[in-house]
Coordinates of C-alpha atoms in Angstrom, one line a residue:
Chain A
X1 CA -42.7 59.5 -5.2
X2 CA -45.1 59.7 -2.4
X3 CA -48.3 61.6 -3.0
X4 CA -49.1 64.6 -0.8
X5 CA -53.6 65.0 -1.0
X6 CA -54.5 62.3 -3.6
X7 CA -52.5 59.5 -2.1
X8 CA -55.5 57.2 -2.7
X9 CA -56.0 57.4 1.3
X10 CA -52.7 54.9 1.2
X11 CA -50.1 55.6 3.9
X12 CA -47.1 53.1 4.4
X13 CA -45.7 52.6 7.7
X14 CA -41.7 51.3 7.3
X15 CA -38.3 52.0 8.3
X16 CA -35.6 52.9 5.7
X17 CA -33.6 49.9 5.3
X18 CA -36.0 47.5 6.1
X19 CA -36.1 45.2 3.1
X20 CA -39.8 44.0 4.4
X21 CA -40.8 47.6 4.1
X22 CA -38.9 48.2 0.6
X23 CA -41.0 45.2 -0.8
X24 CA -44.1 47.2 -0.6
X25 CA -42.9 50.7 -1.9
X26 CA -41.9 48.5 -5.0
X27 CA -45.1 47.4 -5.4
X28 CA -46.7 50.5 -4.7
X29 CA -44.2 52.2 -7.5
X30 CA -44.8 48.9 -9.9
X31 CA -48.5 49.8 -9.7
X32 CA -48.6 53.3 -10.0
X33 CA -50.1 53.9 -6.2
X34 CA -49.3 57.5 -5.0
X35 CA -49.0 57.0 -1.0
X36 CA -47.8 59.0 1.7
X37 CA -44.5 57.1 3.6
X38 CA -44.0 57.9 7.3
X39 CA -40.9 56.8 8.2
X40 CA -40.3 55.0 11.8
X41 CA -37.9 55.5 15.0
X42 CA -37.5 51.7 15.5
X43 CA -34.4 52.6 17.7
X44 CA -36.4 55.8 19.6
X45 CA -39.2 55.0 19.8
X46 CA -42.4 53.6 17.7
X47 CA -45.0 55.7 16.8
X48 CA -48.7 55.5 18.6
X49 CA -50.2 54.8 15.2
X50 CA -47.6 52.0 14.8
X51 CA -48.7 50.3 18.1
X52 CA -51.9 51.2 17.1
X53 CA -52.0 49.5 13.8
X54 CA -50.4 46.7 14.7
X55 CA -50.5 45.6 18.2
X56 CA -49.7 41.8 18.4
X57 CA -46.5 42.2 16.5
X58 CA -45.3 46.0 17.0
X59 CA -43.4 45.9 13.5
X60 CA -43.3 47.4 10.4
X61 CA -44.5 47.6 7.7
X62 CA -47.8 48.2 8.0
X63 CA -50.0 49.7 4.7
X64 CA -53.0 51.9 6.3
X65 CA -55.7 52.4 3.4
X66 CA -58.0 54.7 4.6
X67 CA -57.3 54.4 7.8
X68 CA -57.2 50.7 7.6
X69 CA -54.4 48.8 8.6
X70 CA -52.4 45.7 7.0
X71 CA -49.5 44.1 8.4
X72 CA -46.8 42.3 7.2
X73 CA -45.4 42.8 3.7
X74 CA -46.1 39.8 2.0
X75 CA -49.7 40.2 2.8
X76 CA -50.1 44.0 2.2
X77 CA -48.3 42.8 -1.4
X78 CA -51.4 40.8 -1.9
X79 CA -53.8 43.3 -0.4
X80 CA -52.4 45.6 -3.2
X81 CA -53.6 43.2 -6.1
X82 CA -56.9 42.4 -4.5
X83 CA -58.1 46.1 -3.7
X84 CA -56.3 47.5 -6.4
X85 CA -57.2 44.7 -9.5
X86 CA -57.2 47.4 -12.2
X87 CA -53.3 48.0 -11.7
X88 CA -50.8 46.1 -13.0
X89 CA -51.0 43.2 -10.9
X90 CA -47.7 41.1 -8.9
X91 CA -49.5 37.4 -8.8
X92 CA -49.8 35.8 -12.2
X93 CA -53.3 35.0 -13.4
X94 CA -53.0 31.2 -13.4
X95 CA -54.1 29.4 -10.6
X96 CA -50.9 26.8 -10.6
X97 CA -48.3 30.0 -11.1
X98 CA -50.3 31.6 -8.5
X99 CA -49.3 28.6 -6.2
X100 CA -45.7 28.6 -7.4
X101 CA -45.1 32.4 -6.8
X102 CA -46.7 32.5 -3.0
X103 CA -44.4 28.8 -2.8
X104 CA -41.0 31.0 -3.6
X105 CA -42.0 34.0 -1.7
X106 CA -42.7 31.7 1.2
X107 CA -39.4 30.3 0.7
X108 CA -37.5 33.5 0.9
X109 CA -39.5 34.5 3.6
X110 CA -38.8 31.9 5.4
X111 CA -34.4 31.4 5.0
X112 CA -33.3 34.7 4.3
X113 CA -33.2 36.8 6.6
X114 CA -32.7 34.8 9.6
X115 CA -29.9 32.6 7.6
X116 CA -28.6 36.6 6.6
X117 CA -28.8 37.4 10.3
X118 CA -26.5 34.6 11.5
X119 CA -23.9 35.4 9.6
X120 CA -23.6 38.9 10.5
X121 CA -24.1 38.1 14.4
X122 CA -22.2 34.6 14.7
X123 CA -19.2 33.4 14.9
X124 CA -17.1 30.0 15.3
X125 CA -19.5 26.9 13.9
X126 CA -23.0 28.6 14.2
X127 CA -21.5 31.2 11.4
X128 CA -19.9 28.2 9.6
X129 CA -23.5 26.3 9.3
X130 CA -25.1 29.8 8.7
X131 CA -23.1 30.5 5.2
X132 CA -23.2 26.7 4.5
X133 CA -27.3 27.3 4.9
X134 CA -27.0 30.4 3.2
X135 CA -25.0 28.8 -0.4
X136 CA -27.7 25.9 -0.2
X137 CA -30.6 28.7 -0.3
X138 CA -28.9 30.9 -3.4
X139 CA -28.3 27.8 -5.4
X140 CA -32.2 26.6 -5.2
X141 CA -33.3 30.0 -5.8
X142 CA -30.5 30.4 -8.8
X143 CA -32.0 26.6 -9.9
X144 CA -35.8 28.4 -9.8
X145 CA -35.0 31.2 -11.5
X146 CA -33.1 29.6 -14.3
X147 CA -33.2 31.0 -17.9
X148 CA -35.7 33.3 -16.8
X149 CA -35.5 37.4 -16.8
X150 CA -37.6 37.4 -13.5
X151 CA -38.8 35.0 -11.4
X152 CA -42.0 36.5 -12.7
X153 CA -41.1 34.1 -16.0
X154 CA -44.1 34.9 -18.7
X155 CA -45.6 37.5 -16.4
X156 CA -42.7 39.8 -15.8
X157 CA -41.5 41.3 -13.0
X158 CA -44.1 39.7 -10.4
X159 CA -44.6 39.0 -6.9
X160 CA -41.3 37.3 -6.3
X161 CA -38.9 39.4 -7.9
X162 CA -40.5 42.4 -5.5
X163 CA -40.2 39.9 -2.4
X164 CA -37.1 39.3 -3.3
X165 CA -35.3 42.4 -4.8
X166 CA -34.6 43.8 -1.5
X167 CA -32.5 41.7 -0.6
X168 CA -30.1 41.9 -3.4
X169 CA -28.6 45.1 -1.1
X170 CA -27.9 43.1 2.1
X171 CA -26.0 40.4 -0.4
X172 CA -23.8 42.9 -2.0
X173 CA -21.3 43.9 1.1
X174 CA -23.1 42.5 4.3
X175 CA -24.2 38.7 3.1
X176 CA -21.5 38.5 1.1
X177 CA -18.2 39.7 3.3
X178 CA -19.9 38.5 6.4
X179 CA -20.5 34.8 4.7
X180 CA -17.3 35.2 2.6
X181 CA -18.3 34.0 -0.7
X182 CA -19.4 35.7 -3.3
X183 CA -22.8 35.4 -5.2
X184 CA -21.6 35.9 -8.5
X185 CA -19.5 32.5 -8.2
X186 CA -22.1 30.6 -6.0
X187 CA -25.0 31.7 -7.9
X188 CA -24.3 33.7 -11.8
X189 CA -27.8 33.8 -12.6
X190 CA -28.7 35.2 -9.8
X191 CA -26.5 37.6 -9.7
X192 CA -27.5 39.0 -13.3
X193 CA -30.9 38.8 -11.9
X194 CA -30.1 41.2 -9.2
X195 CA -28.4 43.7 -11.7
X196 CA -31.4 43.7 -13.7
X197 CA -33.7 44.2 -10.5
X198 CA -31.4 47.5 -10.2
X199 CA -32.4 49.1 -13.4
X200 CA -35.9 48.8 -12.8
X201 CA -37.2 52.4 -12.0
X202 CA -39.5 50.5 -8.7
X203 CA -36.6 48.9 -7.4
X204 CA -33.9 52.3 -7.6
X205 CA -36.0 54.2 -6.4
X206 CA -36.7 52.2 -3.1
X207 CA -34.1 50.8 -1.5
X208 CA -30.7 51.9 -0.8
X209 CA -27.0 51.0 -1.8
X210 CA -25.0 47.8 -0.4
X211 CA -23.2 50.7 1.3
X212 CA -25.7 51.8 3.6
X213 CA -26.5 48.5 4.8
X214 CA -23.2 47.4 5.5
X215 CA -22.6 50.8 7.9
X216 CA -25.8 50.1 9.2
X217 CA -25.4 46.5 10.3
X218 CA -21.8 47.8 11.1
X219 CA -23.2 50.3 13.7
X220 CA -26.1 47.3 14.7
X221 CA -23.5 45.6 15.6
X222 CA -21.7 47.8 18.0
X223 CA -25.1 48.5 19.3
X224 CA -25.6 44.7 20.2
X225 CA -21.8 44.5 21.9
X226 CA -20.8 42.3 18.2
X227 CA -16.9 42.2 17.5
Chain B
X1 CA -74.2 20.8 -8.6
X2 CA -70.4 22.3 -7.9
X3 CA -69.8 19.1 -6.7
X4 CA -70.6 17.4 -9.8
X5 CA -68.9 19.9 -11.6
X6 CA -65.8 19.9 -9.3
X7 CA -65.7 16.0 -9.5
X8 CA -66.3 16.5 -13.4
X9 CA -63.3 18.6 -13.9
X10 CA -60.7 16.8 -12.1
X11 CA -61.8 13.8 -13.0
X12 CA -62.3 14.2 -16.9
X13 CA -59.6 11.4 -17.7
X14 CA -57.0 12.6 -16.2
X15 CA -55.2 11.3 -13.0
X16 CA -57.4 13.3 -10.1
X17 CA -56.0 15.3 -7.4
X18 CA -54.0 13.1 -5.4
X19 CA -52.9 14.4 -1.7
X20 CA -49.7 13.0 -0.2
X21 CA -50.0 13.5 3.6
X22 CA -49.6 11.9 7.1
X23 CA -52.8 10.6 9.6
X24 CA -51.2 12.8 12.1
X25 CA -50.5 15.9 10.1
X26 CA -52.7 18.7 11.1
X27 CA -51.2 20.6 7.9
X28 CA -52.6 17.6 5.8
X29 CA -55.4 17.6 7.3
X30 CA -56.2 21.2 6.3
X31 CA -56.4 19.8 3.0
X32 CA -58.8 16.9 3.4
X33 CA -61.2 19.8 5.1
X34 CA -60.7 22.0 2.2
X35 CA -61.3 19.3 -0.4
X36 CA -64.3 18.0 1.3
X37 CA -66.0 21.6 2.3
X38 CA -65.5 22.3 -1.7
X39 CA -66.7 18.4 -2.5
X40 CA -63.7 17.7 -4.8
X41 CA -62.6 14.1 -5.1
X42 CA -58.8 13.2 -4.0
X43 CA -56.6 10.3 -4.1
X44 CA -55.0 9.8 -0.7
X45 CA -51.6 8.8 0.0
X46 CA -50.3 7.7 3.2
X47 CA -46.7 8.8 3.7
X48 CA -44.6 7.0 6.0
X49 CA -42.6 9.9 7.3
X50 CA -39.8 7.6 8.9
X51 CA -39.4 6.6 5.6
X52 CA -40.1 9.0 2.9
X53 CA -41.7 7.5 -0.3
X54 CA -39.6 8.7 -3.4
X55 CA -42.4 10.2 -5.0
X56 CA -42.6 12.5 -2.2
X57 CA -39.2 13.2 -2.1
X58 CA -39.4 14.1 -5.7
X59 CA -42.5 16.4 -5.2
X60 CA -41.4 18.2 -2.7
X61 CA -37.4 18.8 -2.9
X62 CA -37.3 22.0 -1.0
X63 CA -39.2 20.8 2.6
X64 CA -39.4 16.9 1.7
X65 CA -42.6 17.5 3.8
X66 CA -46.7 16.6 3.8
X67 CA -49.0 17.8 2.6
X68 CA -47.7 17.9 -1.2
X69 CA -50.9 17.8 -3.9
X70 CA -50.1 16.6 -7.0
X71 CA -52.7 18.0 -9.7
X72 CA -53.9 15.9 -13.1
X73 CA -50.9 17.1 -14.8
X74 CA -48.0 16.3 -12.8
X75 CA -47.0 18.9 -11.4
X76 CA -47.1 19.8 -7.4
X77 CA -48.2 21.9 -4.6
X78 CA -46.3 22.0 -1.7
X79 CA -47.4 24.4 2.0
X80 CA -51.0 23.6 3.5
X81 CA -52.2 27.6 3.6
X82 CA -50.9 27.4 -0.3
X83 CA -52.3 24.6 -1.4
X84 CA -55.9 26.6 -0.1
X85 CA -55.5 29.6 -1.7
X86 CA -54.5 27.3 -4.7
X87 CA -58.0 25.4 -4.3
X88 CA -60.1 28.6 -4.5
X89 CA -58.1 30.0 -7.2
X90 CA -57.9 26.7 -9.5
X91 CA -62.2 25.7 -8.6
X92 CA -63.5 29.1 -8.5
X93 CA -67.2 27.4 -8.8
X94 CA -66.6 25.6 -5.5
X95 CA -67.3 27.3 -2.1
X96 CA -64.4 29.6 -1.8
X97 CA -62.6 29.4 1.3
X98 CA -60.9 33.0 1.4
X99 CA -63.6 35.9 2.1
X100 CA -64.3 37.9 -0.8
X101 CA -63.1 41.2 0.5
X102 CA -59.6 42.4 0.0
X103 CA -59.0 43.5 3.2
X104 CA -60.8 40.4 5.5
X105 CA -58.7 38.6 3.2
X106 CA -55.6 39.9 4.4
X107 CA -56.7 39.9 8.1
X108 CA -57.5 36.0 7.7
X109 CA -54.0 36.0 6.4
X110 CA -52.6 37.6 9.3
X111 CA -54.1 35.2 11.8
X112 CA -53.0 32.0 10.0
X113 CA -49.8 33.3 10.0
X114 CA -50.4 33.9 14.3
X115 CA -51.4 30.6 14.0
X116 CA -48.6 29.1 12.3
X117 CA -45.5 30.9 13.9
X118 CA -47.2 32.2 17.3
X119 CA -49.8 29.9 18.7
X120 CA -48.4 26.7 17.2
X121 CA -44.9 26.9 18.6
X122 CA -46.5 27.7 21.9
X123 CA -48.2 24.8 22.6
X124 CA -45.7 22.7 21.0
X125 CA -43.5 23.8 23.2
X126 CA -45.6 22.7 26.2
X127 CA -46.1 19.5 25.0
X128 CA -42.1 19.2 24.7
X129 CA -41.4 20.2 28.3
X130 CA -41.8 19.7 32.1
X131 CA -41.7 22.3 35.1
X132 CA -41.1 25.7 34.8
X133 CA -40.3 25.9 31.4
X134 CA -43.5 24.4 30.6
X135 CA -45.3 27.0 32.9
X136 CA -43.5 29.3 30.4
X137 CA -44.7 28.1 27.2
X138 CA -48.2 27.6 29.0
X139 CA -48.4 31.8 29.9
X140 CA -47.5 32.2 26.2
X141 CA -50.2 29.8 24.8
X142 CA -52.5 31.6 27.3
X143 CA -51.4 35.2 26.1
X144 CA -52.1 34.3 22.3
X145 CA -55.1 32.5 23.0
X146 CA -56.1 35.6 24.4
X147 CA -55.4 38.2 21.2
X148 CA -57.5 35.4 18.9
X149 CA -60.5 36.1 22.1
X150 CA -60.4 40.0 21.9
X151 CA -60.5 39.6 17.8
X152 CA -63.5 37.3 18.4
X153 CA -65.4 39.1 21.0
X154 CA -64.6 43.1 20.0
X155 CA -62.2 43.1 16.6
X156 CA -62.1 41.5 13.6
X157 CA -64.2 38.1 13.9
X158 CA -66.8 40.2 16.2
X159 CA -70.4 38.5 16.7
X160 CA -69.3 36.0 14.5
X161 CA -70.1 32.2 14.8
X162 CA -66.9 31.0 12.9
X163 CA -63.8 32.9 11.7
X164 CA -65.3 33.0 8.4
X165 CA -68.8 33.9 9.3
X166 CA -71.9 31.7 9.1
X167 CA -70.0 29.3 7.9
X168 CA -66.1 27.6 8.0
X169 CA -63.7 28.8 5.9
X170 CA -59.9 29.4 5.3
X171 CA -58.7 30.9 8.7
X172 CA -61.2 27.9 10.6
X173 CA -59.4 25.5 8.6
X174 CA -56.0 26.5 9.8
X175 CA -57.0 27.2 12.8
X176 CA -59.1 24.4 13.4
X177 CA -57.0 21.8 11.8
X178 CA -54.5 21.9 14.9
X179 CA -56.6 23.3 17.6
X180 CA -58.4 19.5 17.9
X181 CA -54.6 19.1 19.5
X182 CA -55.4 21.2 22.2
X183 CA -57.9 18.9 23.5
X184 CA -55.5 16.1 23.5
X185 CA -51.8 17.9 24.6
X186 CA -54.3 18.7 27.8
X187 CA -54.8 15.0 28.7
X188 CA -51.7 14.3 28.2
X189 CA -49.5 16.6 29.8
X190 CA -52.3 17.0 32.8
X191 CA -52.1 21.0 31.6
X192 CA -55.0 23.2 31.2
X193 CA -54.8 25.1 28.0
X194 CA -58.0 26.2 26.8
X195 CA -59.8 27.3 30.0
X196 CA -63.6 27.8 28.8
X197 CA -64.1 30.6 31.0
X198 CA -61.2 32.7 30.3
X199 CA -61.9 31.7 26.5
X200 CA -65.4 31.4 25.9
X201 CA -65.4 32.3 22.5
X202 CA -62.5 30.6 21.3
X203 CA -64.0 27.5 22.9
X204 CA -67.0 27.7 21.5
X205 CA -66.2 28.2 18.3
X206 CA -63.9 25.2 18.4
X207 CA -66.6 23.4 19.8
X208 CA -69.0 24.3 16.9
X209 CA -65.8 23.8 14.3
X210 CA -65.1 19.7 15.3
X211 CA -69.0 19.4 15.2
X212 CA -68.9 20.3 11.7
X213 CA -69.7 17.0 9.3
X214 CA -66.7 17.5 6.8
X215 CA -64.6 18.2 10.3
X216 CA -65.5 15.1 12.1
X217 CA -64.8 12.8 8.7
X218 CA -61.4 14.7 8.2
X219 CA -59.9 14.4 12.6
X220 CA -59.4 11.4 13.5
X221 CA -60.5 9.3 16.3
X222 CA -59.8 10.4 19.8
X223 CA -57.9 7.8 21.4
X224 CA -56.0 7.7 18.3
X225 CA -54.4 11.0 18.7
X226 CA -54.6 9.9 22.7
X227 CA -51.9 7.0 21.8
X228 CA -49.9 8.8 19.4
X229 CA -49.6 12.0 21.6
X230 CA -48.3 9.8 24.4
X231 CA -45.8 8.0 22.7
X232 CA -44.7 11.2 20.8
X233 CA -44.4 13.4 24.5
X234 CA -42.0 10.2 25.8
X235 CA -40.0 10.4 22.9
X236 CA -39.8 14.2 23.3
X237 CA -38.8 14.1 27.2
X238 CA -36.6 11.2 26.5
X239 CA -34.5 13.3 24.2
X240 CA -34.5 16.0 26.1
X241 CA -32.9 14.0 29.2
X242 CA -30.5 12.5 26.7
X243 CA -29.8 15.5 25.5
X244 CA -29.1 17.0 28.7
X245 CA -31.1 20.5 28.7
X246 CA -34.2 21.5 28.1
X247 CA -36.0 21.4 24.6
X248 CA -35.6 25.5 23.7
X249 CA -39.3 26.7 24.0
X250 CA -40.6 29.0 21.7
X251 CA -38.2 27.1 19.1
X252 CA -40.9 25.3 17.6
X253 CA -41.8 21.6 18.0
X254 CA -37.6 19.6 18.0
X255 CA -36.4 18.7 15.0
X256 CA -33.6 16.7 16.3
X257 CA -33.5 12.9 15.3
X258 CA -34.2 10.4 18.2
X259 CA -31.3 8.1 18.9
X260 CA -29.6 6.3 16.7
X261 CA -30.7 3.4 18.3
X262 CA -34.1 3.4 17.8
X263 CA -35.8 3.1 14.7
X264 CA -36.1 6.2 12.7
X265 CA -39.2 8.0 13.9
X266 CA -40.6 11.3 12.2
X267 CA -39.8 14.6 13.8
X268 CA -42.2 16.5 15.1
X269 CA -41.4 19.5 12.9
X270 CA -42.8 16.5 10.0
X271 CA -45.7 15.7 12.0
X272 CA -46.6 19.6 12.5
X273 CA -48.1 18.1 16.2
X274 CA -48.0 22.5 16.6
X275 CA -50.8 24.1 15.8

């Protein structure tokens, strides 16, 4: 997977269960990019190049290209397609699907992971209006994605099916028995849309099973004094 | 000529752009600049954001917010920063707003992101409280004004006159487009914010952006954001008595509705007062 001397000078900063960090080794795989991974201590201790590379926020993932550094994986997704335009690329070519497909991964950018977060860390009403939240988000994304294979539509697998994908790990187990509900029932279409995500070489290969995340939220929690 | 060309293409029959937005939205006023640095003609539409039009509603069912640009064919745009990308990417013979490069793309990306979820909050949060709270949100302002300084003076923006070089473009939009608040949350709250010696650069360069001709036609008038600031910062302290504890700082501008006893007034998170 990762290149050892002709990794394109691409190194990607991340930490293994980081779904922010996933998103851009999907790409990278998607596009055929051989890059070097460097995996990091969030818990011991971040790495000088980390602090380095991205000083005002601290976080991962950050893509270094030649020694260059881009944060935040949304961006480094479209950094990929602008320095890299003779690879498959993740953002349609029309100007108005463009719009749509930065619109969506906005969207789940913006909901997901703090809506996921509440459930796992709250309890008593806060957890009751975080999985209320949380159903309201997977029925407009199931209502987006509709008939379609990927969110992608005509263009395939795109930019918001690699935002996205991630995420279809910390809903199987963790979203799910934390929120208690199920996405197969709140959102079918969705939840055939995640299954296909799985069989996609890009996606297997970079992010790990419901499993892992639930035992690592399960240990996050003791960590944080969560019962 | 690209104006002529810009005006010809959106206007070739078909209903033009037409831009829902709010006098007071810094977001929608992103999109005026945009429109007018490119020279693209635009329909305008007021939204009353107490009282949402349907139309509004219906193009934009996820946020129900402004700005929303409706193209020629229907169909919508919703999120200031995408409606800009959108405008380079859809008039690619207009003055592009995004840098060329791949990589000064990405870092004006970054910043209007900082913008967005860093700096904004910040100073909406000082003009939401009193006391030591404020004093607070002030230090953060003050500690994020001062990343966007050492990018200016030493990093990424270095010797530069705007963000986007010799001239304005996508991250002195955002920016700019929120920063003319600065100015008027400091008369208001009696708060220094943007100190012109510990920010030289920064003050300059928003000095040089709100002389800009498409700027000054696109803010408006002073003592209207004056008037509108001060009735907005009562309404904000008032709930924050009635609600018996501090507004959370850092939590973005309220979005709590104002008593049920007055008449429904937008929220601030609709207004985008932040930055």
């Amino acid at each position: 997977m990762a290149g050892e001397k002709n990794d394109d000078g691409l190194v990607l900063l991340g930490f293994w269960v980081s779904p922010f960090a996933q998103r851009c080794r999907i790409a990278l795989a998607e596009k055929g990019l051989p890059y070097r991974y460097v995996e990091e201590d969030l818990f011991g201790g971040k790495s000088d190049l980390l602090l380095r590379s991205n000083p005002v926020h601290k976080k991962i993932p950050v893509l270094l290209h030649d020694g260059k550094p881009v944060n935040e994986s949304l961006l480094i997704l479209q950094y990929l397609d602008d320095a890299f335009p003779e690879t498959p690329s993740l953002l349609p070519a029309d100007p108005h699907a463009r719009a749509h497909a930065r619109f969506w991964a906005d969207y789940i950018d913006k909901k997901v992971t703090d809506c996921g977060s509440r459930l796992w860390k709250l309890k008593g009403e806060p957890h009751r209006q975080a999985r209320a939240e949380m159903i309201e988000i997977l029925k407009t994304l199931e209502a987006e994605l509709g008939e379609k294979e990927f969110f992608g539509g005509e263009h395939g697998f795109g930019f918001v099916d690699a935002a996205f994908a991630p995420s279809t790990a910390w809903f199987q187990l963790t979203y799910e028995r934390y929120g208690e509900f199920s996405v197969a029932e709140v959102a079918p279409k969705l939840a055939a849309w995640a299954a296909r995500c799985g069989e996609r070489e890009s996606v297997a290969q970079s992010i790990y099973s419901p499993e892992k995340v639930y035992d690592f939220i399960g240990e996050l929690r003791k960590k944080l004094g969560i019962e | 000529m690209a104006m002529e060309k810009a005006a010809a293409e959106n206007a070739g029959g078909a209903a033009p752009l037409k831009l829902f937005g709010s006098w007071a939205s810094s977001y929608t006023h992103r999109v005026q600049l945009a429109m007018r640095l490119k020279g693209l003609e635009f329909e305008y539409a007021e939204e009353d954001l107490g009282n949402k039009s349907d139309a509004l509603l219906r193009h934009n069912p996820v946020y129900k917010k402004v700005p929303v640009l409706v193209l020629p064919d229907g169909r919508s745009l919703a999120e200031s920063a995408i409606i800009l990308h959108y405008l380079d990417d859809a008039f690619p013979a207009t003055r592009q707003l995004l840098p060329a490069d791949p990589f000064d793309r990405a870092v004006a990306r970054f910043w209007c992101h900082f913008g967005d979820d860093k700096l904004g909050p910040a100073v909406g949060a000082v003009f939401a409280s009193t006391g030591e709270e404020q004093e607070a949100a002030v230090r953060q302002v003050h500690e994020n004004l001062a990343l966007l300084e050492a990018e200016l003076r030493d990093g990424a923006f270095k010797g530069r006159r705007f963000f986007g070089g010799d001239e304005v473009g996508f991250l002195d939009v955002v920016l700019g487009c929120g920063s003319y608040w600065l100015a008027v949350f400091e008369e208001v709250t009696g708060v220094q914010l943007v100190d012109a010696e510990a920010f030289p650069l920064f003050h300059a360069w928003l000095r040089d952006f709100e002389a800009q001709e498409q700027v000054r036609e696109t803010i408006p008038s002073i003592d209207r954001l004056l008037d509108y600031a001060r009735g907005l910062r009562q309404m904000l302290l008032a709930m924050a008595a009635g609600a018996g504890a501090p507004i959370a700082a850092g939590a973005g501008a309220p979005t709590a509705a104002p008593p049920s006893a007055a008449p429904p007034a937008p929220t601030t998170a609709d207004i985008a007062v932040d930055i």
